Amino acid sequence: MKIAVIGGGASGLIAAIAAARNGAQVAIYEKMNRVGKKILATGNGRCNYTNMDMSIHRYHSKSIKNAEAVLNFFDLYATLNFFEDLGISPYVGELGKVYPSSLQASSVLDVLRYEVQRLGIEEVTDCEITELRKNKDKFSIIGKSGSFQADKVILATGGKASPQLGSDGRGYDIAKSFGHKIVETFPALVQLKLEGKYFKRISGIRFDGTVKGFTNKGVVREDEGEILFTEYGISGPPVIQISRKVIEELNKKNKVFVAVDMFPHTTQMELYDILSARFGRIGYKSIEDGLIGFINKNLIPVVLMESGFEDLKKKCGKLNKKEIYKIIDILKGWKFEVTGHNTWQQAQSTAGGVDMSEVNPKTLESAKVRGLYLSGELLDVDGDCGGFNLQWAWSSGYTAGYFSSVV
Ligand SMILES: Cc1cc2nc3c(=O)[nH]c(=O)nc-3n(C[C@H](O)[C@H](O)[C@H](O)COP(=O)(O)OP(=O)(O)OC[C@H]3O[C@@H](n4cnc5c(N)ncnc54)[C@H](O)[C@@H]3O)c2cc1C
């Protein structure tokens, strides 16, 4: 039996391996000049390939039960074993994130490609597939550089995130041509643009804190870690983490805000005690000088102006309780309105995709056409930042590869 895998990303590579191990003759058709380009960019070049704290609550989909069935079939431990067998020793970092112990994303791609070659899987690169047809029992796979035939097809073309690495959403058109519905897509895991006067001035400043996204109905998501001010707003792992929920609200035309806490482990009262003692000791200094050594120097005038101070030369010793609390309000709850987000180019994942209710959740075979399987980010499943998206790529790819090749 000949199986064609369209897309040689994380999901397509593992699908091809699973199918070939079952004895199928497999070919991968990849648009870029080599397979697995996105894998090399993951985890800042270290490839956070799964997470020890696996839970369905880290995933988002309109058909979460179907996603769960797939994640349970080829689960965290199956993934760890699969990669151990190929030579990847896991290293568990903060928050359960799993990396290869070499800390090189290239190791993950190297071992996958080695296995692809060992199993005799054909790799056809520089081959963008533009159309897929089914004639009786065979598929015609039509590409810019030729046409191919197969008995079954696994569509693993990814979503729309980071199109410079190959995934530009073309796979949705192919799925649509067989009658599949696409759940509305939007960039997930992406930086947020905020309303604010001072971003150019404070761009580049980093701190460990929390960021909370909220609407007038309450908090949508909160996360903690290193936050970075940028020219357009904020970035950093916790911002990326909350972005999906924030963008979901923006898409509903709700007003969304973020609040940043630069001292998440210090209460307002503790911070008051710290600051009033500090200002007491150096009462002769201006407030502008009085915060040097406490927060980033470039942040001081901006924090003071946002706290309502017009005279930054005012002496620390002259500050009253209300004025100190105004500074604390900014340090512990600086609020900004969210005006947007960065583009698909910067996004790490795609929310939405091919409707999961139109695939068999056990096998990932299309409910619209027999012999077509779908996997990876192309489907309406996305995960949190932290190894959850690659886990979905492995789980869904393995499932599609395995069941497409069972005779
Ligand atoms: C910068 C960055 C960092 C990330 N870091 C992490 C991380 O550390 N951990 C984590 O879990 N997730 C991470 N992700 C997300 C994760 O990489 C993706 O969710 C995952 O790679 C999706 O796998 P996929 O195989 O479904 O799609 P992709 O990896 O996008 O692969 C799809 C492949 O199909 C090819 N293709 C597309 N259209 C066609 C066509 N018409 N014809 C032929 N080929 C086609 C593409 O060129 C591509 O090679 C990161 C993403 C980015 C962009």
Tab-separated table of C-alpha atoms and ligand atoms in Angstrom:
chain	number	residue	atom	x	y	z
A	1	MET	CA	0.000	0.000	0.000
A	2	LYS	CA	1.320	3.430	-0.942
A	3	ILE	CA	0.789	6.283	1.517
A	4	ALA	CA	1.516	9.918	0.673
A	5	VAL	CA	2.254	12.327	3.499
A	6	ILE	CA	1.739	15.947	2.463
A	7	GLY	CA	3.939	18.160	4.666
A	8	GLY	CA	7.228	17.098	6.253
A	9	GLY	CA	6.889	18.895	9.594
A	10	ALA	CA	6.787	17.332	13.057
A	11	SER	CA	3.439	15.683	12.444
A	12	GLY	CA	4.156	14.495	8.905
A	13	LEU	CA	7.533	12.984	9.851
A	14	ILE	CA	6.170	10.912	12.732
A	15	ALA	CA	3.148	9.913	10.624
A	16	ALA	CA	5.458	8.674	7.877
A	17	ILE	CA	7.545	6.683	10.387
A	18	ALA	CA	4.473	5.081	12.005
A	19	ALA	CA	3.062	4.090	8.604
A	20	ALA	CA	6.374	2.704	7.293
A	21	ARG	CA	6.862	0.666	10.484
A	22	ASN	CA	3.522	-0.983	9.661
A	23	GLY	CA	4.925	-2.012	6.292
A	24	ALA	CA	3.470	0.731	4.061
A	25	GLN	CA	5.417	2.259	1.194
A	26	VAL	CA	5.588	5.929	2.211
A	27	ALA	CA	6.533	9.168	0.463
A	28	ILE	CA	6.679	12.632	2.074
A	29	TYR	CA	5.948	15.648	-0.168
A	30	GLU	CA	7.425	18.810	1.339
A	31	LYS	CA	7.171	22.306	-0.062
A	32	MET	CA	10.397	23.656	1.446
A	33	ASN	CA	13.913	22.633	0.386
A	34	ARG	CA	14.167	20.368	3.423
A	35	VAL	CA	11.821	18.730	5.913
A	36	GLY	CA	11.368	19.814	9.530
A	37	LYS	CA	12.430	23.471	9.258
A	38	LYS	CA	10.022	24.521	11.997
A	39	ILE	CA	11.339	21.871	14.397
A	40	LEU	CA	14.737	23.611	14.260
A	41	ALA	CA	13.152	26.885	15.410
A	42	THR	CA	11.256	25.393	18.364
A	43	GLY	CA	12.066	26.098	22.000
A	44	ASN	CA	14.549	28.806	20.992
A	45	GLY	CA	16.557	26.203	19.103
A	46	ARG	CA	16.321	23.670	21.950
A	47	CYS	CA	13.008	21.963	20.983
A	48	ASN	CA	10.670	21.714	23.946
A	49	TYR	CA	9.171	18.516	22.527
A	50	THR	CA	6.665	17.660	25.261
A	51	ASN	CA	5.710	18.418	28.867
A	52	MET	CA	5.662	16.184	31.956
A	53	ASP	CA	2.527	17.976	33.243
A	54	MET	CA	0.385	16.791	30.358
A	55	SER	CA	-3.299	17.574	30.788
A	56	ILE	CA	-6.211	18.136	28.449
A	57	HIS	CA	-6.720	21.505	30.176
A	58	ARG	CA	-3.636	22.736	28.318
A	59	TYR	CA	-5.437	22.305	24.973
A	60	HIS	CA	-8.085	24.329	23.111
A	61	SER	CA	-10.501	23.010	20.490
A	62	LYS	CA	-14.194	23.091	19.648
A	63	SER	CA	-14.090	19.287	19.895
A	64	ILE	CA	-11.861	18.808	22.912
A	65	LYS	CA	-13.113	15.232	23.577
A	66	ASN	CA	-11.901	14.163	20.137
A	67	ALA	CA	-8.541	15.811	20.766
A	68	GLU	CA	-8.313	14.017	24.114
A	69	ALA	CA	-8.845	10.598	22.502
A	70	VAL	CA	-5.871	11.232	20.206
A	71	LEU	CA	-3.653	12.551	23.019
A	72	ASN	CA	-4.483	9.429	25.047
A	73	PHE	CA	-3.728	7.012	22.207
A	74	PHE	CA	-0.149	8.244	21.686
A	75	ASP	CA	0.466	9.898	25.042
A	76	LEU	CA	3.342	11.557	26.865
A	77	TYR	CA	4.993	8.232	27.760
A	78	ALA	CA	4.595	6.807	24.266
A	79	THR	CA	6.256	9.995	23.003
A	80	LEU	CA	9.136	9.822	25.499
A	81	ASN	CA	9.687	6.137	24.603
A	82	PHE	CA	9.448	6.804	20.870
A	83	PHE	CA	12.178	9.444	21.102
A	84	GLU	CA	14.334	7.443	23.583
A	85	ASP	CA	14.301	4.570	21.087
A	86	LEU	CA	15.583	6.970	18.425
A	87	GLY	CA	18.328	8.246	20.760
A	88	ILE	CA	16.811	11.327	22.407
A	89	SER	CA	17.452	11.404	26.178
A	90	PRO	CA	14.940	13.712	27.847
A	91	TYR	CA	15.970	16.666	29.980
A	92	VAL	CA	13.166	18.094	32.131
A	93	GLY	CA	13.460	21.850	32.615
A	94	GLU	CA	11.263	24.356	34.459
A	95	LEU	CA	7.478	23.873	34.461
A	96	GLY	CA	7.797	20.274	33.233
A	97	LYS	CA	9.155	21.290	29.815
A	98	VAL	CA	11.000	18.397	28.154
A	99	TYR	CA	13.987	18.996	25.856
A	100	PRO	CA	16.554	16.646	24.322
A	101	SER	CA	19.449	16.490	26.791
A	102	SER	CA	21.711	17.820	24.035
A	103	LEU	CA	19.522	20.979	24.212
A	104	GLN	CA	19.651	21.034	20.414
A	105	ALA	CA	16.480	21.051	18.332
A	106	SER	CA	18.605	19.713	15.480
A	107	SER	CA	19.026	16.434	17.437
A	108	VAL	CA	15.266	15.824	17.223
A	109	LEU	CA	15.235	16.448	13.493
A	110	ASP	CA	18.417	14.398	12.976
A	111	VAL	CA	16.989	11.283	14.656
A	112	LEU	CA	13.656	11.607	12.832
A	113	ARG	CA	15.417	11.921	9.475
A	114	TYR	CA	17.709	8.998	10.284
A	115	GLU	CA	14.633	6.846	10.970
A	116	VAL	CA	12.918	8.107	7.807
A	117	GLN	CA	15.935	7.028	5.784
A	118	ARG	CA	16.350	3.716	7.638
A	119	LEU	CA	12.743	2.821	6.820
A	120	GLY	CA	13.197	3.692	3.142
A	121	ILE	CA	10.660	6.541	3.207
A	122	GLU	CA	10.928	8.720	0.118
A	123	GLU	CA	11.487	12.451	0.816
A	124	VAL	CA	10.396	14.709	-2.038
A	125	THR	CA	11.362	18.305	-1.227
A	126	ASP	CA	10.730	21.592	-3.092
A	127	CYS	CA	7.349	20.064	-3.849
A	128	GLU	CA	4.344	22.211	-3.000
A	129	ILE	CA	1.090	20.279	-3.314
A	130	THR	CA	-1.708	22.435	-4.671
A	131	GLU	CA	-4.514	19.945	-5.224
A	132	LEU	CA	-5.682	16.547	-4.107
A	133	ARG	CA	-8.241	14.416	-5.987
A	134	LYS	CA	-9.758	11.043	-5.315
A	135	ASN	CA	-10.556	8.878	-8.338
A	136	LYS	CA	-12.197	5.588	-7.267
A	137	ASP	CA	-9.671	4.002	-4.847
A	138	LYS	CA	-6.654	6.150	-5.668
A	139	PHE	CA	-5.602	9.664	-4.786
A	140	SER	CA	-3.930	12.006	-7.265
A	141	ILE	CA	-1.582	14.389	-5.507
A	142	ILE	CA	-0.953	17.356	-7.738
A	143	GLY	CA	2.011	19.568	-7.072
A	144	LYS	CA	3.839	22.438	-8.716
A	145	SER	CA	6.640	20.042	-9.684
A	146	GLY	CA	4.623	16.974	-10.700
A	147	SER	CA	1.736	14.606	-9.942
A	148	PHE	CA	1.829	11.493	-7.809
A	149	GLN	CA	-0.500	8.600	-6.944
A	150	ALA	CA	-1.243	6.995	-3.591
A	151	ASP	CA	-3.780	4.668	-1.970
A	152	LYS	CA	-4.045	6.824	1.139
A	153	VAL	CA	-3.046	10.360	2.023
A	154	ILE	CA	-2.074	12.011	5.313
A	155	LEU	CA	-2.537	15.761	5.159
A	156	ALA	CA	-0.038	17.309	7.615
A	157	THR	CA	0.543	20.762	6.154
A	158	GLY	CA	0.399	22.676	9.476
A	159	GLY	CA	-1.582	25.831	10.161
A	160	LYS	CA	-0.759	29.434	9.331
A	161	ALA	CA	1.761	30.282	12.062
A	162	SER	CA	5.247	31.273	10.888
A	163	PRO	CA	4.605	30.886	7.135
A	164	GLN	CA	8.286	31.654	6.515
A	165	LEU	CA	8.897	28.100	7.810
A	166	GLY	CA	6.500	26.582	5.276
A	167	SER	CA	2.987	26.491	6.761
A	168	ASP	CA	0.871	29.080	4.970
A	169	GLY	CA	-2.632	27.647	5.338
A	170	ARG	CA	-2.737	25.981	1.927
A	171	GLY	CA	-3.763	22.740	3.619
A	172	TYR	CA	-7.109	24.293	4.604
A	173	ASP	CA	-7.975	24.743	0.904
A	174	ILE	CA	-7.157	21.097	0.242
A	175	ALA	CA	-9.335	19.999	3.192
A	176	LYS	CA	-12.132	22.352	2.050
A	177	SER	CA	-12.054	20.817	-1.432
A	178	PHE	CA	-13.337	17.594	0.199
A	179	GLY	CA	-16.080	19.467	2.061
A	180	HIS	CA	-14.323	19.955	5.414
A	181	LYS	CA	-15.333	22.937	7.556
A	182	ILE	CA	-12.637	25.191	8.950
A	183	VAL	CA	-13.094	26.566	12.460
A	184	GLU	CA	-12.065	30.231	12.245
A	185	THR	CA	-8.295	30.585	12.582
A	186	PHE	CA	-6.337	33.258	14.417
A	187	PRO	CA	-2.731	33.567	15.605
A	188	ALA	CA	-2.113	32.019	19.034
A	189	LEU	CA	1.034	32.260	21.138
A	190	VAL	CA	2.001	35.700	19.910
A	191	GLN	CA	3.108	39.058	21.349
A	192	LEU	CA	0.499	41.689	22.302
A	193	LYS	CA	0.222	45.280	21.090
A	194	LEU	CA	-0.816	47.732	23.785
A	195	GLU	CA	-2.012	51.321	23.981
A	196	GLY	CA	0.604	53.474	25.723
A	197	LYS	CA	2.705	56.595	25.287
A	198	TYR	CA	6.037	55.364	26.575
A	199	PHE	CA	6.798	52.071	24.851
A	200	LYS	CA	9.602	53.442	22.658
A	201	ARG	CA	11.289	54.752	25.823
A	202	ILE	CA	11.061	51.550	27.844
A	203	SER	CA	11.506	49.059	25.005
A	204	GLY	CA	14.058	46.373	25.919
A	205	ILE	CA	13.440	46.445	29.688
A	206	ARG	CA	12.869	42.966	31.161
A	207	PHE	CA	11.613	41.894	34.566
A	208	ASP	CA	10.132	38.844	36.275
A	209	GLY	CA	6.485	39.461	36.942
A	210	THR	CA	2.921	38.461	36.216
A	211	VAL	CA	0.653	39.556	33.413
A	212	LYS	CA	-3.112	39.306	33.668
A	213	GLY	CA	-5.514	39.650	30.719
A	214	PHE	CA	-9.001	40.839	31.655
A	215	THR	CA	-12.264	42.258	30.360
A	216	ASN	CA	-15.087	43.959	32.255
A	217	LYS	CA	-16.336	40.416	33.003
A	218	GLY	CA	-13.125	39.392	34.804
A	219	VAL	CA	-9.733	37.777	34.316
A	220	VAL	CA	-9.352	35.680	31.151
A	221	ARG	CA	-5.870	34.359	31.868
A	222	GLU	CA	-2.843	35.148	34.001
A	223	ASP	CA	0.743	33.915	33.851
A	224	GLU	CA	4.123	34.562	35.427
A	225	GLY	CA	7.682	34.760	34.104
A	226	GLU	CA	10.029	37.068	32.261
A	227	ILE	CA	8.193	39.982	30.647
A	228	LEU	CA	9.765	42.284	28.083
A	229	PHE	CA	8.585	45.783	27.128
A	230	THR	CA	8.814	46.315	23.376
A	231	GLU	CA	8.188	49.234	21.007
A	232	TYR	CA	4.630	48.012	20.411
A	233	GLY	CA	3.702	46.579	23.831
A	234	ILE	CA	4.845	43.477	25.665
A	235	SER	CA	6.397	40.132	24.936
A	236	GLY	CA	7.950	37.225	26.840
A	237	PRO	CA	6.735	33.721	27.757
A	238	PRO	CA	3.835	34.726	30.066
A	239	VAL	CA	2.509	37.215	27.493
A	240	ILE	CA	2.683	34.573	24.754
A	241	GLN	CA	0.913	32.186	27.107
A	242	ILE	CA	-2.079	34.462	27.799
A	243	SER	CA	-2.319	35.716	24.196
A	244	ARG	CA	-4.776	33.098	22.934
A	245	LYS	CA	-7.446	33.942	25.494
A	246	VAL	CA	-6.857	37.680	25.074
A	247	ILE	CA	-7.169	37.482	21.267
A	248	GLU	CA	-10.304	35.352	21.596
A	249	GLU	CA	-11.872	38.263	23.526
A	250	LEU	CA	-10.608	40.840	21.007
A	251	ASN	CA	-12.196	38.777	18.235
A	252	LYS	CA	-15.512	38.989	20.114
A	253	LYS	CA	-15.064	42.796	19.918
A	254	ASN	CA	-14.663	43.023	23.699
A	255	LYS	CA	-12.395	45.633	25.241
A	256	VAL	CA	-9.427	43.762	26.730
A	257	PHE	CA	-6.781	45.030	29.120
A	258	VAL	CA	-3.622	43.648	30.626
A	259	ALA	CA	-2.271	44.430	34.082
A	260	VAL	CA	1.385	43.891	34.788
A	261	ASP	CA	2.681	43.191	38.307
A	262	MET	CA	6.419	43.800	38.688
A	263	PHE	CA	6.432	42.570	42.308
A	264	PRO	CA	4.102	39.553	42.280
A	265	HIS	CA	5.524	38.067	45.478
A	266	THR	CA	5.266	41.246	47.540
A	267	THR	CA	1.904	42.523	48.791
A	268	GLN	CA	0.854	46.166	48.456
A	269	MET	CA	1.371	46.646	52.200
A	270	GLU	CA	4.813	45.028	52.160
A	271	LEU	CA	5.783	47.209	49.226
A	272	TYR	CA	4.524	50.260	51.110
A	273	ASP	CA	6.720	49.367	54.101
A	274	ILE	CA	9.730	48.848	51.819
A	275	LEU	CA	9.231	52.110	49.923
A	276	SER	CA	8.418	54.302	52.925
A	277	ALA	CA	11.524	52.999	54.751
A	278	ARG	CA	13.588	53.635	51.603
A	279	PHE	CA	12.231	57.155	51.096
A	280	GLY	CA	12.768	57.860	54.793
A	281	ARG	CA	16.453	56.895	54.562
A	282	ILE	CA	17.117	58.979	51.451
A	283	GLY	CA	14.588	61.742	52.010
A	284	TYR	CA	17.082	64.311	50.643
A	285	LYS	CA	17.067	62.731	47.129
A	286	SER	CA	14.574	63.486	44.346
A	287	ILE	CA	12.030	60.722	43.697
A	288	GLU	CA	13.669	60.208	40.329
A	289	ASP	CA	16.990	59.453	42.048
A	290	GLY	CA	15.330	57.728	44.968
A	291	LEU	CA	14.190	54.757	42.895
A	292	ILE	CA	17.616	54.083	41.350
A	293	GLY	CA	18.668	50.618	42.466
A	294	PHE	CA	15.074	49.547	43.074
A	295	ILE	CA	13.690	49.314	39.538
A	296	ASN	CA	15.321	49.635	36.118
A	297	LYS	CA	16.604	53.226	35.818
A	298	ASN	CA	14.951	53.827	32.442
A	299	LEU	CA	11.631	52.803	33.894
A	300	ILE	CA	11.726	55.335	36.756
A	301	PRO	CA	10.506	58.527	34.999
A	302	VAL	CA	7.812	56.567	33.149
A	303	VAL	CA	6.552	54.853	36.310
A	304	LEU	CA	6.493	58.220	38.115
A	305	MET	CA	4.651	59.994	35.287
A	306	GLU	CA	2.147	57.135	35.057
A	307	SER	CA	1.705	57.468	38.835
A	308	GLY	CA	0.642	61.083	38.272
A	309	PHE	CA	3.800	62.934	39.311
A	310	GLU	CA	4.531	66.125	37.412
A	311	ASP	CA	7.555	67.170	39.454
A	312	LEU	CA	10.118	64.363	39.372
A	313	LYS	CA	12.502	66.516	41.416
A	314	LYS	CA	10.228	66.353	44.442
A	315	LYS	CA	12.148	65.092	47.483
A	316	CYS	CA	11.509	61.522	48.627
A	317	GLY	CA	11.063	62.773	52.191
A	318	LYS	CA	8.094	64.878	51.113
A	319	LEU	CA	6.001	61.994	49.762
A	320	ASN	CA	2.799	61.210	51.652
A	321	LYS	CA	1.150	57.799	51.980
A	322	LYS	CA	-1.291	58.429	49.105
A	323	GLU	CA	1.554	59.353	46.751
A	324	ILE	CA	3.551	56.234	47.680
A	325	TYR	CA	0.463	54.106	47.017
A	326	LYS	CA	0.108	55.708	43.575
A	327	ILE	CA	3.596	54.422	42.718
A	328	ILE	CA	2.660	51.013	44.126
A	329	ASP	CA	-0.477	50.929	41.951
A	330	ILE	CA	1.727	51.158	38.871
A	331	LEU	CA	4.416	48.770	40.105
A	332	LYS	CA	1.855	46.130	41.021
A	333	GLY	CA	-0.930	46.730	38.521
A	334	TRP	CA	0.133	48.789	35.509
A	335	LYS	CA	-2.853	48.607	33.173
A	336	PHE	CA	-2.876	48.880	29.401
A	337	GLU	CA	-5.571	48.414	26.810
A	338	VAL	CA	-4.792	45.683	24.279
A	339	THR	CA	-5.017	47.094	20.756
A	340	GLY	CA	-3.947	44.001	18.817
A	341	HIS	CA	-1.262	41.390	18.382
A	342	ASN	CA	1.680	40.612	16.160
A	343	THR	CA	1.089	38.856	12.838
A	344	TRP	CA	1.154	35.235	11.685
A	345	GLN	CA	4.868	35.727	10.975
A	346	GLN	CA	5.602	35.955	14.708
A	347	ALA	CA	2.938	33.507	15.922
A	348	GLN	CA	4.000	30.116	17.252
A	349	SER	CA	0.690	28.375	16.796
A	350	THR	CA	-2.702	28.507	15.067
A	351	ALA	CA	-6.009	28.554	16.928
A	352	GLY	CA	-8.812	26.943	14.907
A	353	GLY	CA	-8.392	24.778	11.812
A	354	VAL	CA	-10.084	21.749	10.267
A	355	ASP	CA	-13.123	20.906	12.407
A	356	MET	CA	-12.222	17.913	14.605
A	357	SER	CA	-15.829	16.749	14.650
A	358	GLU	CA	-15.392	15.791	10.982
A	359	VAL	CA	-12.618	13.274	11.596
A	360	ASN	CA	-12.778	9.906	13.319
A	361	PRO	CA	-11.223	10.640	16.744
A	362	LYS	CA	-9.776	7.118	16.984
A	363	THR	CA	-8.002	7.103	13.638
A	364	LEU	CA	-8.029	10.720	12.341
A	365	GLU	CA	-9.553	9.510	9.067
A	366	SER	CA	-11.698	12.128	7.358
A	367	ALA	CA	-15.451	11.621	7.705
A	368	LYS	CA	-15.811	13.166	4.225
A	369	VAL	CA	-13.555	10.917	2.180
A	370	ARG	CA	-12.201	7.448	2.910
A	371	GLY	CA	-8.445	7.074	2.920
A	372	LEU	CA	-7.699	10.713	3.764
A	373	TYR	CA	-6.193	11.324	7.230
A	374	LEU	CA	-5.472	14.688	8.837
A	375	SER	CA	-2.964	15.536	11.536
A	376	GLY	CA	-1.074	18.265	13.383
A	377	GLU	CA	-1.680	21.984	13.604
A	378	LEU	CA	-3.922	21.817	10.516
A	379	LEU	CA	-6.656	20.487	12.810
A	380	ASP	CA	-8.655	22.628	15.226
A	381	VAL	CA	-6.464	21.856	18.243
A	382	ASP	CA	-3.859	24.134	19.789
A	383	GLY	CA	-1.978	23.877	23.027
A	384	ASP	CA	-0.393	26.143	25.582
A	385	CYS	CA	3.216	27.200	25.276
A	386	GLY	CA	5.488	24.589	26.933
A	387	GLY	CA	5.727	21.549	24.628
A	388	PHE	CA	1.975	21.015	24.217
A	389	ASN	CA	1.817	21.873	20.514
A	390	LEU	CA	4.582	19.490	19.536
A	391	GLN	CA	2.935	16.798	21.688
A	392	TRP	CA	-0.215	17.320	19.628
A	393	ALA	CA	1.835	17.045	16.417
A	394	TRP	CA	3.401	13.752	17.640
A	395	SER	CA	0.135	12.277	18.979
A	396	SER	CA	-1.951	13.138	15.945
A	397	GLY	CA	0.784	12.306	13.431
A	398	TYR	CA	1.455	8.913	14.970
A	399	THR	CA	-2.284	8.145	15.113
A	400	ALA	CA	-2.846	9.075	11.457
A	401	GLY	CA	0.262	7.176	10.331
A	402	TYR	CA	-0.551	4.079	12.341
A	403	PHE	CA	-4.224	3.749	11.366
A	404	SER	CA	-3.764	4.689	7.715
A	405	SER	CA	-1.387	1.736	7.349
A	406	VAL	CA	-3.345	-0.926	9.234
A	407	VAL	CA	-4.760	-3.276	6.635
B	1	LIG	C1	9.245	29.799	16.502
B	1	LIG	C2	8.409	28.641	16.987
B	1	LIG	C3	8.762	27.994	18.160
B	1	LIG	C4	7.976	26.937	18.632
B	1	LIG	N1	8.389	26.279	19.751
B	1	LIG	C5	7.670	25.218	20.201
B	1	LIG	C6	8.122	24.445	21.303
B	1	LIG	O1	9.220	24.644	21.825
B	1	LIG	N2	7.317	23.448	21.739
B	1	LIG	C7	6.124	23.142	21.144
B	1	LIG	O2	5.443	22.229	21.584
B	1	LIG	N3	5.710	23.818	20.054
B	1	LIG	C8	6.463	24.825	19.560
B	1	LIG	N4	6.042	25.493	18.442
B	1	LIG	C9	4.827	25.013	17.740
B	1	LIG	C10	5.147	23.741	16.945
B	1	LIG	O3	6.370	23.893	16.281
B	1	LIG	C11	4.039	23.424	15.927
B	1	LIG	O4	2.792	23.363	16.561
B	1	LIG	C12	4.314	22.099	15.216
B	1	LIG	O5	5.567	22.137	14.574
B	1	LIG	C13	3.217	21.797	14.206
B	1	LIG	O6	3.587	20.650	13.492
B	1	LIG	P1	2.900	20.309	12.098
B	1	LIG	O7	3.690	19.187	11.524
B	1	LIG	O8	1.456	20.146	12.256
B	1	LIG	O9	3.103	21.610	11.198
B	1	LIG	P2	4.454	22.282	10.664
B	1	LIG	O10	5.563	22.008	11.594
B	1	LIG	O11	4.109	23.670	10.346
B	1	LIG	O12	4.757	21.457	9.350
B	1	LIG	C14	3.974	21.545	8.185
B	1	LIG	C15	4.853	21.228	7.005
B	1	LIG	O13	4.047	21.151	5.836
B	1	LIG	C16	4.708	21.831	4.772
B	1	LIG	N5	3.687	22.280	3.828
B	1	LIG	C17	2.743	23.225	4.033
B	1	LIG	N6	1.935	23.326	2.948
B	1	LIG	C18	2.389	22.429	2.054
B	1	LIG	C19	1.986	22.058	0.738
B	1	LIG	N7	0.949	22.637	0.156
B	1	LIG	N8	2.678	21.103	0.077
B	1	LIG	C20	3.727	20.483	0.687
B	1	LIG	N9	4.180	20.799	1.925
B	1	LIG	C21	3.513	21.752	2.605
B	1	LIG	C22	5.438	22.960	5.446
B	1	LIG	O14	6.497	23.453	4.689
B	1	LIG	C23	5.897	22.307	6.758
B	1	LIG	O15	7.160	21.700	6.622
B	1	LIG	C24	6.813	26.542	17.927
B	1	LIG	C25	6.470	27.193	16.740
B	1	LIG	C26	7.269	28.228	16.265
B	1	LIG	C27	6.896	28.905	14.974
